[in-house]
XYZ file of C-alpha atoms in Angstrom:
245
model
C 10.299 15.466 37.385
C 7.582 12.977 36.413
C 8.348 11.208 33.580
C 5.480 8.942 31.382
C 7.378 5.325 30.356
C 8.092 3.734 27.117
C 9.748 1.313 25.418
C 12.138 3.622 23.633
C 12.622 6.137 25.943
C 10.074 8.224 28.435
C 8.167 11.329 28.023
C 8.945 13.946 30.266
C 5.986 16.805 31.618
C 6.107 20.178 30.583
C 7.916 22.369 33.793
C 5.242 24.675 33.019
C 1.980 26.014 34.969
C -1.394 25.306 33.072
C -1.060 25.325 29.315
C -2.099 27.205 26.678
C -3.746 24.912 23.804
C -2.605 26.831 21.092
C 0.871 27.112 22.954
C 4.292 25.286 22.269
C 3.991 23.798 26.012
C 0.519 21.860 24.770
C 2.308 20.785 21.160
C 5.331 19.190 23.498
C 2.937 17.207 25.926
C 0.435 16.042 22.804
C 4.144 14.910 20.923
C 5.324 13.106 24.470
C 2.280 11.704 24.636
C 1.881 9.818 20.790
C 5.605 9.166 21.785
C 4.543 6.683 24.148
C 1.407 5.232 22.237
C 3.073 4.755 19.567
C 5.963 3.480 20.828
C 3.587 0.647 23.258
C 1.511 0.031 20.192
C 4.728 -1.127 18.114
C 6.429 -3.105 20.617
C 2.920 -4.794 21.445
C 2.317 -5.960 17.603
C 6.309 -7.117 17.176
C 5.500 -9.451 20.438
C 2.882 -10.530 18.999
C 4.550 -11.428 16.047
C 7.386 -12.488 17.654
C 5.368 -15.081 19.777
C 3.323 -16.321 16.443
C 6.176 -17.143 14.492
C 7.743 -19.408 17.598
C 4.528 -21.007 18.441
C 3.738 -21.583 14.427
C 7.803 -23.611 14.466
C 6.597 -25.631 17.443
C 3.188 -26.870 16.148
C 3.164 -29.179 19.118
C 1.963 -26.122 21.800
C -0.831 -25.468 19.560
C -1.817 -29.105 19.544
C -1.296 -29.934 23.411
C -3.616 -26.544 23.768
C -6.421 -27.878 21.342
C -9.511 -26.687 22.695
C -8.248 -25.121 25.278
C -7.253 -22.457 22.465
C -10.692 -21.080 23.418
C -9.997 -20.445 27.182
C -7.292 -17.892 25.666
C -10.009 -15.871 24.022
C -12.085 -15.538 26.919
C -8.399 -14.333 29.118
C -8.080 -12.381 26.309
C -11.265 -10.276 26.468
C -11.364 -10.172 30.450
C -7.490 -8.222 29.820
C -8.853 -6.053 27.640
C -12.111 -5.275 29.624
C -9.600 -4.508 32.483
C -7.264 -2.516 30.914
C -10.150 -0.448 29.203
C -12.207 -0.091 32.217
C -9.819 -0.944 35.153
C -7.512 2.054 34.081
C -8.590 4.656 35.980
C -7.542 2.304 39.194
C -4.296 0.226 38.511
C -1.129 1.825 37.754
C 1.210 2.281 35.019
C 2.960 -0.899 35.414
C 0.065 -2.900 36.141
C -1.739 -1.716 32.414
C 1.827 -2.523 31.103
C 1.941 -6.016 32.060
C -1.172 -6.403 31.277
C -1.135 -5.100 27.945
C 1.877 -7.287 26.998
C 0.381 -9.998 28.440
C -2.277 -9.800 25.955
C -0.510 -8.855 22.715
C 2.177 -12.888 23.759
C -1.668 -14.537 23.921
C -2.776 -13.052 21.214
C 0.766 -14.235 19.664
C -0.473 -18.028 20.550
C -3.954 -17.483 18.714
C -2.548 -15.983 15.477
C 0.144 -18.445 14.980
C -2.022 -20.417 13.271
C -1.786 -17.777 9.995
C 1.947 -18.449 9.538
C 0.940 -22.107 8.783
C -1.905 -20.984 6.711
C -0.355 -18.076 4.384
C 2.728 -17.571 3.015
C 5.364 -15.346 4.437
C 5.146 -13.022 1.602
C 1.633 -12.928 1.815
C 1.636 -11.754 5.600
C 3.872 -9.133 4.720
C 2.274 -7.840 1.984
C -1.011 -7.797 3.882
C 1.382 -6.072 7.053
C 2.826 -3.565 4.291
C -0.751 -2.772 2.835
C -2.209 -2.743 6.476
C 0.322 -0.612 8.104
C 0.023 2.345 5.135
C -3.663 2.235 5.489
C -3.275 2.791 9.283
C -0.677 5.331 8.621
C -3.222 7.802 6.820
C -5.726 7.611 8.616
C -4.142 7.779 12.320
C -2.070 10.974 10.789
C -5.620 12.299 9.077
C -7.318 11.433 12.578
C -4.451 13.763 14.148
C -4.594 16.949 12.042
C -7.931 17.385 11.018
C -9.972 20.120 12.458
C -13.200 18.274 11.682
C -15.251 16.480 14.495
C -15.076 12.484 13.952
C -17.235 11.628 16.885
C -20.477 11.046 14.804
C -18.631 9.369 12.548
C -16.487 7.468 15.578
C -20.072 6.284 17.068
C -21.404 5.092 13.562
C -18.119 2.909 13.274
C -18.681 1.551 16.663
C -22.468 0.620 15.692
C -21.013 -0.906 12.396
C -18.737 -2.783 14.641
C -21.387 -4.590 16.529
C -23.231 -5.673 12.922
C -19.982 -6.929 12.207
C -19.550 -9.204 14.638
C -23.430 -10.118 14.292
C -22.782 -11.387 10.452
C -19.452 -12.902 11.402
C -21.335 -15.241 13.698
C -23.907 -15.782 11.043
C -20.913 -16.470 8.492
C -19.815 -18.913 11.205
C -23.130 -21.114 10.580
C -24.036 -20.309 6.698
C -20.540 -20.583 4.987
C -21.702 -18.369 2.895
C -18.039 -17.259 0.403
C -20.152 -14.073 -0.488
C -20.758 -12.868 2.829
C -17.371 -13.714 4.103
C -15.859 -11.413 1.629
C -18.529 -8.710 2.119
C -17.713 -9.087 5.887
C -13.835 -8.296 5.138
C -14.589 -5.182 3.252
C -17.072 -3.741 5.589
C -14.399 -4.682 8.161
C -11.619 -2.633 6.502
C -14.200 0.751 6.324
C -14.590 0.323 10.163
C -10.970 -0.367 11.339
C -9.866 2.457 9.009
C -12.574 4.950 10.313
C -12.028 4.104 14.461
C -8.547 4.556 13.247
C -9.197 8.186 12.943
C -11.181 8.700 15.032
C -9.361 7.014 18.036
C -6.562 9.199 17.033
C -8.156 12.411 17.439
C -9.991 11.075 20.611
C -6.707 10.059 22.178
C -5.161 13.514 20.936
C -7.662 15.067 23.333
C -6.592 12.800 26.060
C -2.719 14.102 25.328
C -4.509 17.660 25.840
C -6.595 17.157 28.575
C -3.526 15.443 30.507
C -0.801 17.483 29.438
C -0.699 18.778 33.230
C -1.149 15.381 34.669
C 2.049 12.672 34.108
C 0.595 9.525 36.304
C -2.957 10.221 34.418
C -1.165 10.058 31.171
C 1.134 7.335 31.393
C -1.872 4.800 32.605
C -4.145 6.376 29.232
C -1.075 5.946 27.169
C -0.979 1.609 27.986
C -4.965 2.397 27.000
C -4.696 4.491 24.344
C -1.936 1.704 22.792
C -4.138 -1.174 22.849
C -6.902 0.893 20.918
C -4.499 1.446 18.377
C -3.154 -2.130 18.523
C -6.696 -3.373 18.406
C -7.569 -1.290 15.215
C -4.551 -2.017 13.617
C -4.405 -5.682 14.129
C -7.973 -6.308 13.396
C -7.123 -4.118 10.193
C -4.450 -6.344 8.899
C -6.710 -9.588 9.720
C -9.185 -8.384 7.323
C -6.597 -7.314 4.479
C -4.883 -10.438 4.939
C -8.550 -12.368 3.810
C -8.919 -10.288 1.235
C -5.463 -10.225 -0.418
C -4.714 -13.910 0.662
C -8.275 -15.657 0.285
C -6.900 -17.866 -3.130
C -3.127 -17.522 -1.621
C -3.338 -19.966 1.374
C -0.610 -22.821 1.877
């Protein structure tokens, strides 16, 4: 029997013929299916945490990778890019890796924010983060509405994000930094819900299909790691901006 992978455990498909949507069979595969995400998505942010905190008590690595700190973004987008668009081609334990891969790098480039805020202040921000996230992937999963006009707004609002966080780059402007964060929160917190009810349709759509939806599982993980993550760095400016070591 084919059987999708995860770090707690594996999902295994339906013995069933084609399913019925509305049908227990469907419910099962759509439940395997989050299993996995979910399951990808956690063990992704808790390396990434894991590798912040040892890189942020041996503050030599970060200063023997000075500016080379900047080569890790650019491996960092060309593993995303890959995993996003690559998917459809490599297999299950290839997006793994990968995946993994990027959520230790990641580790390296965030370590700096143990050394910045305070350990309560990360997990407040964390605790804050994680029940915002909560809501709004479980409101993305049940809701009978349509969130892809609202999905492709976000994803517009995304790019003028990252527009007027170059600008803030330049200007220093305290104003538009903070404006920046709470424009940022809207976003993560609306692709939240909506990637959740797009990757539900994934579950559905390759509930007959194991090898399919393993490999959009590892995808469907790093969306979710993404919005969370990207979530909790905007909280943390917001609740930590006068709070910093």
């Amino acid at each position: 029997m084919s059987q999708i992978p995860g770090p707690f455990g594996s999902f295994q498909q339906p013995r069933s013929h084609p399913l019925d949507y509305e049908g227990q069979q469907v419910n099962q595969a759509i439940a395997g299916f989050f299993n996995v995400v979910y399951a990808w998505m956690f063990a992704g942010l808790a390396l990434t945490a894991v590798v912040a905190w040892y890189v942020a008590q041996h503050s030599q690595i970060l200063q023997n990778l000075g500016n080379g700190i900047w080569l890790l973004f650019i491996v960092e987008l060309v593993l995303v890019g890959v995993v996003s668009q690559a998917i459809y081609r490599i297999n299950t334990a290839v997006a793994t890796v990968l995946f993994l891969t990027y959520a230790g790098l990641n580790g390296v480039v965030l370590a700096v924010l143990f050394l910045i805020y305070t350990h309560t202040m990360l997990a407040s921000a964390f605790a804050v983060s994680a029940g915002m996230f909560g809501a709004m992937s479980l409101y993305g999963f049940v809701t009978k509405r349509d969130l892809t006009a609202m999905g492709r707004m976000m994803y517009m609002a995304l790019i003028g994000l990252i527009i007027a966080s170059v600008v803030s780059f330049f200007v220093h402007s305290s104003a538009l930094e903070v404006l920046i964060n709470y424009v940022g929160v809207i976003i993560f917190v609306g692709l939240t819900a909506y990637d959740t009810q797009k990757l539900k349709k994934i579950a559905i759509a390759t509930s007959g299909n194991a090898a399919m939806a393993s490999r959009l599982a590892i995808s469907g993980a790093l969306i979710l790691y993404l919005d969370f993550l990207n979530l909790f760095l905007m909280m943390l400016e917001l609740m930590g901006g006068n709070s910093r070591r």
